[in-house]
Structures are given as structure tokens and as C-alpha cells.
PDB file of C-alpha atoms in Angstrom:
ATOM      1  CA  MET A   1      10.447  69.260 267.211  1.00  0.00           C
ATOM      2  CA  ILE A   2      11.744  68.027 263.503  1.00  0.00           C
ATOM      3  CA  GLU A   3      10.325  71.500 262.114  1.00  0.00           C
ATOM      4  CA  TYR A   4      12.554  73.287 264.545  1.00  0.00           C
ATOM      5  CA  ILE A   5      15.589  70.219 263.289  1.00  0.00           C
ATOM      6  CA  LYS A   6      15.011  71.283 259.579  1.00  0.00           C
ATOM      7  CA  SER A   7      14.948  74.455 260.893  1.00  0.00           C
ATOM      8  CA  ILE A   8      18.604  74.783 262.653  1.00  0.00           C
ATOM      9  CA  VAL A   9      19.820  72.255 259.460  1.00  0.00           C
ATOM     10  CA  TYR A  10      18.627  74.723 256.911  1.00  0.00           C
ATOM     11  CA  GLY A  11      20.146  78.031 259.044  1.00  0.00           C
ATOM     12  CA  ILE A  12      23.926  76.375 259.472  1.00  0.00           C
ATOM     13  CA  ILE A  13      23.567  75.480 255.535  1.00  0.00           C
ATOM     14  CA  GLN A  14      22.820  78.944 255.088  1.00  0.00           C
ATOM     15  CA  GLY A  15      25.747  80.039 257.795  1.00  0.00           C
ATOM     16  CA  LEU A  16      28.057  78.056 255.821  1.00  0.00           C
ATOM     17  CA  THR A  17      27.684  78.510 252.633  1.00  0.00           C
ATOM     18  CA  GLU A  18      26.706  81.879 252.408  1.00  0.00           C
ATOM     19  CA  PHE A  19      30.553  83.227 252.991  1.00  0.00           C
ATOM     20  CA  LEU A  20      32.072  79.343 252.042  1.00  0.00           C
ATOM     21  CA  PRO A  21      32.578  79.419 248.029  1.00  0.00           C
ATOM     22  CA  VAL A  22      30.150  76.449 247.623  1.00  0.00           C
ATOM     23  CA  SER A  23      26.452  78.271 246.714  1.00  0.00           C
ATOM     24  CA  SER A  24      24.192  78.866 250.043  1.00  0.00           C
ATOM     25  CA  SER A  25      20.885  79.090 246.740  1.00  0.00           C
ATOM     26  CA  GLY A  26      22.188  75.726 245.521  1.00  0.00           C
ATOM     27  CA  HIS A  27      22.689  73.953 248.567  1.00  0.00           C
ATOM     28  CA  LEU A  28      19.211  75.093 250.230  1.00  0.00           C
ATOM     29  CA  ALA A  29      17.355  74.044 246.688  1.00  0.00           C
ATOM     30  CA  VAL A  30      19.268  70.211 246.627  1.00  0.00           C
ATOM     31  CA  PHE A  31      18.313  69.733 250.372  1.00  0.00           C
ATOM     32  CA  GLN A  32      14.733  71.515 249.885  1.00  0.00           C
ATOM     33  CA  ASN A  33      14.082  69.286 246.865  1.00  0.00           C
ATOM     34  CA  ILE A  34      14.864  66.045 249.088  1.00  0.00           C
ATOM     35  CA  PHE A  35      13.453  67.342 252.525  1.00  0.00           C
ATOM     36  CA  GLY A  36      10.595  69.585 251.610  1.00  0.00           C
ATOM     37  CA  SER A  37      10.367  72.714 253.355  1.00  0.00           C
ATOM     38  CA  VAL A  38      10.325  73.344 256.753  1.00  0.00           C
ATOM     39  CA  GLY A  39       6.830  73.503 257.163  1.00  0.00           C
ATOM     40  CA  VAL A  40       7.193  77.155 258.469  1.00  0.00           C
ATOM     41  CA  PRO A  41       5.962  80.562 255.542  1.00  0.00           C
ATOM     42  CA  GLU A  42       9.039  80.330 253.289  1.00  0.00           C
ATOM     43  CA  VAL A  43       9.552  83.568 252.936  1.00  0.00           C
ATOM     44  CA  THR A  44       9.720  85.057 255.877  1.00  0.00           C
ATOM     45  CA  PHE A  45      12.090  82.190 256.579  1.00  0.00           C
ATOM     46  CA  THR A  46      15.394  82.580 253.690  1.00  0.00           C
ATOM     47  CA  LEU A  47      14.820  86.579 254.747  1.00  0.00           C
ATOM     48  CA  LEU A  48      15.453  86.240 257.649  1.00  0.00           C
ATOM     49  CA  LEU A  49      17.882  83.389 257.081  1.00  0.00           C
ATOM     50  CA  HIS A  50      20.079  85.860 255.553  1.00  0.00           C
ATOM     51  CA  VAL A  51      19.370  88.259 257.698  1.00  0.00           C
ATOM     52  CA  GLY A  52      20.946  86.049 260.294  1.00  0.00           C
ATOM     53  CA  THR A  53      24.228  85.827 257.889  1.00  0.00           C
ATOM     54  CA  LEU A  54      24.512  89.902 257.556  1.00  0.00           C
ATOM     55  CA  ALA A  55      24.701  89.852 261.330  1.00  0.00           C
ATOM     56  CA  ALA A  56      27.714  87.991 261.477  1.00  0.00           C
ATOM     57  CA  VAL A  57      29.357  89.565 258.295  1.00  0.00           C
ATOM     58  CA  LEU A  58      28.633  92.939 260.295  1.00  0.00           C
ATOM     59  CA  LEU A  59      29.869  91.967 263.363  1.00  0.00           C
ATOM     60  CA  VAL A  60      32.897  90.561 262.220  1.00  0.00           C
ATOM     61  CA  TYR A  61      34.184  93.502 260.037  1.00  0.00           C
ATOM     62  CA  TYR A  62      31.907  96.307 262.314  1.00  0.00           C
ATOM     63  CA  LYS A  63      35.065  98.705 261.984  1.00  0.00           C
ATOM     64  CA  ASP A  64      35.554  98.177 258.238  1.00  0.00           C
ATOM     65  CA  VAL A  65      31.972  99.608 258.120  1.00  0.00           C
ATOM     66  CA  TRP A  66      32.250 102.411 260.605  1.00  0.00           C
ATOM     67  CA  GLU A  67      35.106 102.906 258.498  1.00  0.00           C
ATOM     68  CA  LEU A  68      33.215 102.837 254.938  1.00  0.00           C
ATOM     69  CA  ILE A  69      30.535 105.122 256.526  1.00  0.00           C
ATOM     70  CA  LYS A  70      32.751 107.766 257.421  1.00  0.00           C
ATOM     71  CA  SER A  71      33.943 107.392 253.374  1.00  0.00           C
ATOM     72  CA  PHE A  72      30.374 107.645 251.777  1.00  0.00           C
ATOM     73  CA  PHE A  73      30.337 111.258 253.808  1.00  0.00           C
ATOM     74  CA  SER A  74      34.299 111.662 252.919  1.00  0.00           C
ATOM     75  CA  VAL A  75      33.618 111.359 249.719  1.00  0.00           C
ATOM     76  CA  VAL A  76      30.561 112.433 248.569  1.00  0.00           C
ATOM     77  CA  GLY A  77      31.771 115.867 250.175  1.00  0.00           C
ATOM     78  CA  LYS A  78      34.330 115.887 247.984  1.00  0.00           C
ATOM     79  CA  ILE A  79      31.908 115.618 244.992  1.00  0.00           C
ATOM     80  CA  PHE A  80      30.318 118.410 246.285  1.00  0.00           C
ATOM     81  CA  THR A  81      32.722 121.098 246.513  1.00  0.00           C
ATOM     82  CA  GLY A  82      35.010 119.715 242.936  1.00  0.00           C
ATOM     83  CA  LYS A  83      36.885 117.910 244.480  1.00  0.00           C
ATOM     84  CA  PHE A  84      36.841 114.338 244.340  1.00  0.00           C
ATOM     85  CA  LYS A  85      39.911 112.539 241.981  1.00  0.00           C
ATOM     86  CA  PHE A  86      39.589 109.072 242.257  1.00  0.00           C
ATOM     87  CA  LYS A  87      43.874 109.037 242.173  1.00  0.00           C
ATOM     88  CA  ASN A  88      44.140 111.423 245.248  1.00  0.00           C
ATOM     89  CA  LEU A  89      41.412 109.410 247.787  1.00  0.00           C
ATOM     90  CA  ASN A  90      42.399 108.433 250.825  1.00  0.00           C
ATOM     91  CA  ASP A  91      42.757 104.454 251.372  1.00  0.00           C
ATOM     92  CA  GLY A  92      39.282 103.987 253.075  1.00  0.00           C
ATOM     93  CA  GLU A  93      37.698 106.047 250.706  1.00  0.00           C
ATOM     94  CA  LYS A  94      39.433 104.298 247.723  1.00  0.00           C
ATOM     95  CA  PHE A  95      37.993 101.417 249.373  1.00  0.00           C
ATOM     96  CA  PHE A  96      34.627 102.857 249.291  1.00  0.00           C
ATOM     97  CA  CYS A  97      34.821 103.880 246.001  1.00  0.00           C
ATOM     98  CA  LEU A  98      35.362 100.107 244.136  1.00  0.00           C
ATOM     99  CA  LEU A  99      32.539  98.609 246.551  1.00  0.00           C
ATOM    100  CA  PHE A 100      30.483 101.232 245.427  1.00  0.00           C
ATOM    101  CA  ILE A 101      31.481 100.034 241.843  1.00  0.00           C
ATOM    102  CA  ALA A 102      31.220  96.630 242.690  1.00  0.00           C
ATOM    103  CA  LEU A 103      27.759  96.881 242.992  1.00  0.00           C
ATOM    104  CA  ILE A 104      26.632  97.922 240.119  1.00  0.00           C
ATOM    105  CA  PRO A 105      26.061  95.023 237.717  1.00  0.00           C
ATOM    106  CA  LEU A 106      23.690  93.817 240.665  1.00  0.00           C
ATOM    107  CA  VAL A 107      21.051  96.071 239.143  1.00  0.00           C
ATOM    108  CA  ILE A 108      20.825  94.037 236.461  1.00  0.00           C
ATOM    109  CA  GLY A 109      21.030  90.782 238.550  1.00  0.00           C
ATOM    110  CA  ALA A 110      18.092  91.633 240.384  1.00  0.00           C
ATOM    111  CA  LEU A 111      16.074  92.110 236.972  1.00  0.00           C
ATOM    112  CA  LEU A 112      17.744  88.656 235.511  1.00  0.00           C
ATOM    113  CA  GLU A 113      16.957  86.149 238.817  1.00  0.00           C
ATOM    114  CA  ASN A 114      12.964  85.961 238.323  1.00  0.00           C
ATOM    115  CA  ALA A 115      14.380  84.540 234.810  1.00  0.00           C
ATOM    116  CA  VAL A 116      16.302  81.635 236.655  1.00  0.00           C
ATOM    117  CA  GLU A 117      14.497  80.878 239.323  1.00  0.00           C
ATOM    118  CA  PHE A 118      13.108  77.643 238.689  1.00  0.00           C
ATOM    119  CA  LEU A 119      16.202  75.963 238.136  1.00  0.00           C
ATOM    120  CA  SER A 120      16.553  75.904 241.451  1.00  0.00           C
ATOM    121  CA  GLY A 121      13.809  73.139 241.277  1.00  0.00           C
ATOM    122  CA  TYR A 122      15.805  71.367 239.402  1.00  0.00           C
ATOM    123  CA  THR A 123      18.441  69.460 241.129  1.00  0.00           C
ATOM    124  CA  PHE A 124      20.596  68.716 238.042  1.00  0.00           C
ATOM    125  CA  ALA A 125      20.573  71.508 236.906  1.00  0.00           C
ATOM    126  CA  VAL A 126      21.566  72.168 240.068  1.00  0.00           C
ATOM    127  CA  GLY A 127      24.343  69.672 240.554  1.00  0.00           C
ATOM    128  CA  ILE A 128      25.934  70.416 236.415  1.00  0.00           C
ATOM    129  CA  LEU A 129      26.624  74.405 237.483  1.00  0.00           C
ATOM    130  CA  TRP A 130      28.146  72.960 240.432  1.00  0.00           C
ATOM    131  CA  LEU A 131      30.692  71.437 238.947  1.00  0.00           C
ATOM    132  CA  ILE A 132      31.139  74.562 236.598  1.00  0.00           C
ATOM    133  CA  ASN A 133      31.460  76.286 239.735  1.00  0.00           C
ATOM    134  CA  GLY A 134      34.687  73.782 240.731  1.00  0.00           C
ATOM    135  CA  VAL A 135      36.441  73.982 236.887  1.00  0.00           C
ATOM    136  CA  VAL A 136      36.178  77.668 237.960  1.00  0.00           C
ATOM    137  CA  PHE A 137      38.030  77.737 241.151  1.00  0.00           C
ATOM    138  CA  ILE A 138      40.770  75.132 239.322  1.00  0.00           C
ATOM    139  CA  LEU A 139      41.078  77.801 236.414  1.00  0.00           C
ATOM    140  CA  SER A 140      41.151  80.856 239.010  1.00  0.00           C
ATOM    141  CA  GLU A 141      44.088  78.464 241.446  1.00  0.00           C
ATOM    142  CA  ASN A 142      46.093  78.282 238.029  1.00  0.00           C
ATOM    143  CA  ALA A 143      46.119  80.953 236.370  1.00  0.00           C
ATOM    144  CA  ALA A 144      49.337  83.853 236.858  1.00  0.00           C
ATOM    145  CA  VAL A 145      48.224  87.420 238.044  1.00  0.00           C
ATOM    146  CA  LYS A 146      49.855  89.792 239.061  1.00  0.00           C
ATOM    147  CA  GLN A 147      48.800  91.169 242.556  1.00  0.00           C
ATOM    148  CA  LYS A 148      48.423  94.890 242.778  1.00  0.00           C
ATOM    149  CA  GLN A 149      48.119  97.087 245.765  1.00  0.00           C
ATOM    150  CA  LEU A 150      45.231  99.181 246.355  1.00  0.00           C
ATOM    151  CA  ASP A 151      46.696 102.337 244.740  1.00  0.00           C
ATOM    152  CA  GLU A 152      46.950  99.865 241.908  1.00  0.00           C
ATOM    153  CA  ILE A 153      42.878  99.047 241.608  1.00  0.00           C
ATOM    154  CA  LYS A 154      40.598 100.273 238.736  1.00  0.00           C
ATOM    155  CA  PRO A 155      38.424 101.081 238.892  1.00  0.00           C
ATOM    156  CA  SER A 156      37.251  99.802 236.064  1.00  0.00           C
ATOM    157  CA  ASP A 157      38.183  96.854 238.212  1.00  0.00           C
ATOM    158  CA  ALA A 158      35.835  96.553 240.780  1.00  0.00           C
ATOM    159  CA  PHE A 159      32.717  96.668 237.796  1.00  0.00           C
ATOM    160  CA  LYS A 160      34.278  93.874 236.167  1.00  0.00           C
ATOM    161  CA  VAL A 161      34.232  91.861 239.361  1.00  0.00           C
ATOM    162  CA  GLY A 162      31.446  93.825 240.018  1.00  0.00           C
ATOM    163  CA  PHE A 163      30.161  91.429 236.893  1.00  0.00           C
ATOM    164  CA  PHE A 164      31.453  88.218 238.339  1.00  0.00           C
ATOM    165  CA  GLN A 165      28.374  88.558 241.442  1.00  0.00           C
ATOM    166  CA  LEU A 166      26.207  87.992 238.255  1.00  0.00           C
ATOM    167  CA  PHE A 167      26.919  84.062 237.902  1.00  0.00           C
ATOM    168  CA  ALA A 168      25.383  84.034 241.527  1.00  0.00           C
ATOM    169  CA  ILE A 169      22.162  84.341 240.282  1.00  0.00           C
ATOM    170  CA  LEU A 170      22.247  80.636 239.585  1.00  0.00           C
ATOM    171  CA  PRO A 171      21.969  77.812 242.014  1.00  0.00           C
ATOM    172  CA  GLY A 172      25.019  76.323 242.430  1.00  0.00           C
ATOM    173  CA  ILE A 173      27.521  78.657 241.615  1.00  0.00           C
ATOM    174  CA  SER A 174      28.810  81.040 244.668  1.00  0.00           C
ATOM    175  CA  ARG A 175      28.477  84.845 244.319  1.00  0.00           C
ATOM    176  CA  SER A 176      31.274  85.097 247.542  1.00  0.00           C
ATOM    177  CA  GLY A 177      33.592  82.828 244.935  1.00  0.00           C
ATOM    178  CA  MET A 178      32.614  84.244 242.508  1.00  0.00           C
ATOM    179  CA  THR A 179      34.153  87.768 244.076  1.00  0.00           C
ATOM    180  CA  ILE A 180      36.489  86.045 244.849  1.00  0.00           C
ATOM    181  CA  THR A 181      37.435  84.373 242.403  1.00  0.00           C
ATOM    182  CA  GLY A 182      37.191  88.040 239.775  1.00  0.00           C
ATOM    183  CA  GLY A 183      38.688  89.546 242.775  1.00  0.00           C
ATOM    184  CA  VAL A 184      41.710  87.294 242.152  1.00  0.00           C
ATOM    185  CA  LEU A 185      41.563  87.122 238.806  1.00  0.00           C
ATOM    186  CA  HIS A 186      42.628  90.830 238.286  1.00  0.00           C
ATOM    187  CA  GLY A 187      44.788  91.591 240.270  1.00  0.00           C
ATOM    188  CA  PHE A 188      43.382  91.510 244.409  1.00  0.00           C
ATOM    189  CA  LYS A 189      46.035  90.052 246.591  1.00  0.00           C
ATOM    190  CA  ARG A 190      43.874  86.348 247.910  1.00  0.00           C
ATOM    191  CA  GLU A 191      43.282  87.996 252.054  1.00  0.00           C
ATOM    192  CA  PHE A 192      41.611  91.317 250.149  1.00  0.00           C
ATOM    193  CA  ALA A 193      39.428  89.301 247.702  1.00  0.00           C
ATOM    194  CA  VAL A 194      37.722  88.062 250.455  1.00  0.00           C
ATOM    195  CA  LYS A 195      38.013  91.304 252.173  1.00  0.00           C
ATOM    196  CA  PHE A 196      36.214  92.739 249.044  1.00  0.00           C
ATOM    197  CA  SER A 197      33.540  89.886 249.052  1.00  0.00           C
ATOM    198  CA  PHE A 198      33.062  89.462 252.519  1.00  0.00           C
ATOM    199  CA  ILE A 199      31.641  93.242 253.199  1.00  0.00           C
ATOM    200  CA  LEU A 200      30.615  93.478 249.635  1.00  0.00           C
ATOM    201  CA  SER A 201      27.720  91.232 250.686  1.00  0.00           C
ATOM    202  CA  ILE A 202      27.127  93.831 253.051  1.00  0.00           C
ATOM    203  CA  PRO A 203      24.890  95.282 250.740  1.00  0.00           C
ATOM    204  CA  ALA A 204      23.966  93.075 248.369  1.00  0.00           C
ATOM    205  CA  ILE A 205      21.793  90.960 251.116  1.00  0.00           C
ATOM    206  CA  LEU A 206      20.376  94.222 252.514  1.00  0.00           C
ATOM    207  CA  GLY A 207      19.405  94.737 249.213  1.00  0.00           C
ATOM    208  CA  SER A 208      18.181  91.664 248.347  1.00  0.00           C
ATOM    209  CA  THR A 209      16.057  91.861 251.620  1.00  0.00           C
ATOM    210  CA  LEU A 210      14.597  94.734 250.585  1.00  0.00           C
ATOM    211  CA  ILE A 211      12.982  93.031 247.214  1.00  0.00           C
ATOM    212  CA  THR A 212      11.512  90.505 249.167  1.00  0.00           C
ATOM    213  CA  LEU A 213      10.120  93.046 250.929  1.00  0.00           C
ATOM    214  CA  LEU A 214       9.213  95.070 248.842  1.00  0.00           C
ATOM    215  CA  LYS A 215       7.645  92.343 246.205  1.00  0.00           C
ATOM    216  CA  ASP A 216       6.321  89.635 249.065  1.00  0.00           C
ATOM    217  CA  TRP A 217       5.089  92.057 251.612  1.00  0.00           C
ATOM    218  CA  GLU A 218       2.611  90.946 252.631  1.00  0.00           C
ATOM    219  CA  ALA A 219       3.570  86.925 252.905  1.00  0.00           C
ATOM    220  CA  ILE A 220       6.319  88.600 255.396  1.00  0.00           C
ATOM    221  CA  ASN A 221       4.967  86.587 258.708  1.00  0.00           C
ATOM    222  CA  PHE A 222       5.367  84.680 261.307  1.00  0.00           C
ATOM    223  CA  GLY A 223       2.243  82.198 262.144  1.00  0.00           C
ATOM    224  CA  ASP A 224       2.416  80.381 264.440  1.00  0.00           C
ATOM    225  CA  SER A 225       6.082  79.623 263.843  1.00  0.00           C
ATOM    226  CA  THR A 226       7.925  82.147 265.368  1.00  0.00           C
ATOM    227  CA  GLY A 227       9.892  79.310 267.889  1.00  0.00           C
ATOM    228  CA  ILE A 228      11.423  77.227 264.919  1.00  0.00           C
ATOM    229  CA  ILE A 229      11.978  80.313 262.337  1.00  0.00           C
ATOM    230  CA  LEU A 230      14.091  82.660 265.144  1.00  0.00           C
ATOM    231  CA  ALA A 231      15.491  78.794 265.821  1.00  0.00           C
ATOM    232  CA  GLY A 232      17.008  78.442 262.463  1.00  0.00           C
ATOM    233  CA  VAL A 233      17.867  82.175 262.310  1.00  0.00           C
ATOM    234  CA  ALA A 234      19.987  81.879 265.033  1.00  0.00           C
ATOM    235  CA  ALA A 235      22.085  79.122 263.151  1.00  0.00           C
ATOM    236  CA  SER A 236      22.507  80.688 260.478  1.00  0.00           C
ATOM    237  CA  PHE A 237      23.823  83.708 262.501  1.00  0.00           C
ATOM    238  CA  ILE A 238      26.137  80.919 264.415  1.00  0.00           C
ATOM    239  CA  SER A 239      27.159  78.998 261.150  1.00  0.00           C
ATOM    240  CA  GLY A 240      28.060  81.919 259.342  1.00  0.00           C
ATOM    241  CA  LEU A 241      30.392  83.266 262.506  1.00  0.00           C
ATOM    242  CA  ALA A 242      32.043  80.537 262.135  1.00  0.00           C
ATOM    243  CA  ALA A 243      32.473  80.021 257.515  1.00  0.00           C
ATOM    244  CA  ILE A 244      33.328  84.136 257.529  1.00  0.00           C
ATOM    245  CA  LYS A 245      36.419  82.494 260.699  1.00  0.00           C
ATOM    246  CA  LEU A 246      37.294  79.618 258.414  1.00  0.00           C
ATOM    247  CA  LEU A 247      37.312  80.785 255.371  1.00  0.00           C
ATOM    248  CA  GLN A 248      40.153  83.799 256.548  1.00  0.00           C
ATOM    249  CA  TYR A 249      41.990  81.000 257.798  1.00  0.00           C
ATOM    250  CA  ILE A 250      42.379  79.170 255.359  1.00  0.00           C
ATOM    251  CA  THR A 251      42.960  82.234 252.508  1.00  0.00           C
ATOM    252  CA  ASN A 252      45.952  83.221 254.654  1.00  0.00           C
ATOM    253  CA  LYS A 253      46.792  79.164 255.151  1.00  0.00           C
ATOM    254  CA  HIS A 254      45.262  77.045 252.060  1.00  0.00           C
ATOM    255  CA  ASN A 255      44.335  77.274 248.795  1.00  0.00           C
ATOM    256  CA  PHE A 256      40.422  77.853 247.124  1.00  0.00           C
ATOM    257  CA  LYS A 257      41.246  74.068 245.505  1.00  0.00           C
ATOM    258  CA  VAL A 258      39.640  72.287 248.118  1.00  0.00           C
ATOM    259  CA  PHE A 259      35.962  74.147 247.444  1.00  0.00           C
ATOM    260  CA  ALA A 260      36.437  73.248 244.161  1.00  0.00           C
ATOM    261  CA  TYR A 261      37.335  69.643 244.623  1.00  0.00           C
ATOM    262  CA  TYR A 262      33.535  69.712 247.424  1.00  0.00           C
ATOM    263  CA  CYS A 263      31.276  71.213 243.860  1.00  0.00           C
ATOM    264  CA  PHE A 264      32.734  67.971 242.469  1.00  0.00           C
ATOM    265  CA  ALA A 265      31.500  65.653 244.630  1.00  0.00           C
ATOM    266  CA  ALA A 266      28.436  67.940 246.260  1.00  0.00           C
ATOM    267  CA  GLY A 267      28.047  67.953 242.000  1.00  0.00           C
ATOM    268  CA  VAL A 268      27.582  64.327 240.858  1.00  0.00           C
ATOM    269  CA  ILE A 269      26.117  63.220 244.288  1.00  0.00           C
ATOM    270  CA  ALA A 270      23.737  65.824 242.827  1.00  0.00           C
ATOM    271  CA  ILE A 271      23.255  65.162 239.946  1.00  0.00           C
ATOM    272  CA  GLY A 272      23.105  61.139 240.948  1.00  0.00           C
ATOM    273  CA  TYR A 273      20.363  61.652 243.378  1.00  0.00           C
ATOM    274  CA  ASP A 274      18.341  63.347 240.260  1.00  0.00           C
ATOM    275  CA  VAL A 275      19.198  60.212 237.771  1.00  0.00           C
ATOM    276  CA  VAL A 276      18.238  57.649 240.549  1.00  0.00           C
ATOM    277  CA  THR A 277      15.057  59.314 241.450  1.00  0.00           C
ATOM    278  CA  ARG A 278      14.349  59.469 238.110  1.00  0.00           C
ATOM    279  CA  PHE A 279      14.232  56.754 236.410  1.00  0.00           C
ATOM    280  CA  ILE A 280      15.323  54.282 238.426  1.00  0.00           C
ATOM    281  CA  ILE A 281      13.448  53.731 242.497  1.00  0.00           C
TER     282      ILE A 281
END
């Protein structure tokens, strides 16, 4: 029973923190450092938790995803017929191109991810990165940037937003938080920055899943833990839906400083726990 409880708790953490800008990797790292693993095949469990959150964002934004699929074919058609000019594209086609451009820096992230993976094992380091995450939010909230309409957003803006995602390879730095912050700092309206971040997470999660499959194909197995793993996946899906809706509500009603304060508190607690367990207990 304890394994089911752990699986569900980790699924909830993954779902909530994948989309709320507080770092899912940081939360999972700290909880695993404190409470240990679930006791199931780790690669399979982690991969399927991401699949659960992917299903959540696909469900919420299925209309936008369908429009992006159609825009992909229309953009490809214009490229092959020599009619492609970014300024002449419709809104759906521009949105697709901006998303595609924002994904390019993730290639660098995929190459660097293994180099920083060891930080997940150090609760103190995750705590420091949480504090940095909170500072970034405070600075972005206080930045005065002119908001742009979709027609005014340049491909270079999307590319720079994509670079903000690279910081999220560090446990404690939020992917959604960095993407939203990058968007706001480059003139995206907050509502558009949130939508851009969520939809950008679809290919990001798919890419990460594919890389995991290619690297650790032989490690993908359920063993005797199918029910335990599926309980976590269901929890990540449901909590992912809740997180998306919550962030949409906060975007419309409040600013993001509440997440900065949360990151400060989480960072202090993580650092305090690490210091106590290393030097006092």
C-alpha cells in the first residue's frame, strides 16, 4: 500500500509542478532524496508520469493543437511553392513558426542535460536554484515591457524565449516559469505567454520521452508494478489538468509573485533540511 501512496504523491507532484512555475524536476528530486524512490522501475515510472502530464495539456489545448497541425501542412506547402514569407502568414501559421523556432535551443539542452543531472542528488543545490527561480519571477514582474500583438512578435523573440528554457535543465528552475518569463520580457501578453508555454511543452515532453526511449530502451519495463505505476500516471494526469486551469485563473486574476514566494519558501526549507541532516543530526 505504501508504494501506491508514494506513486500517487509523486504523480500529483509531477502534474502540479510540471505546469505551475515551481519546477517539477526540483520537487521530484527533493522528495526522492528525502523519502526515497517508489520502488518501481524508475525509468518507466518517470517516463509515464510525463506522458500523464502530456495527455493533460493535449486535452486542454486540443483545438489549438489541431490548428497547429493544419498550419504545419500549409506552411510546408508555402515553402515548397516559394510563397513563404513570415509577414504574410496568417495567425495560425505564425504561431506554428514561432513555436518551431522556440524549440531550436532545446537541442543544446538535450546535449547539456546529462552534465547537470548530478545536481538532482544534492538537496542544497536544488534549494539554491529554487531561490534563483523566485528572484527571476520578482524581476520579471517588475520589468516594464511594451506588450506586442501577435503580428508584432518576431521570430527572434521566439528564439530568445526558447533559450530561456535551457535554464530549466537545472533541477529547481521551472521550464514553464522560464518560458513565461522569457515571453513576458520579450513583449508577449501574459495570457499568450502562458498559452505559448503550455503548447511548447508538448514537443518538449515528446522530445524528452523519445530521448529516454532511445537511451534506455532496455530499462523500460513494468515488472510487477503495473498497478502502482498506472496509479501515479493517473494522478499526474488529473493534477496536471488542475495545474493548467489554476495557472490560467491566476494569469487572469493575479500576478506571478505568489510563485516567487513559494520558491523562496521551498528553497529555504530544502537548504535548511540539507544543513540539518548533514551537520546536526
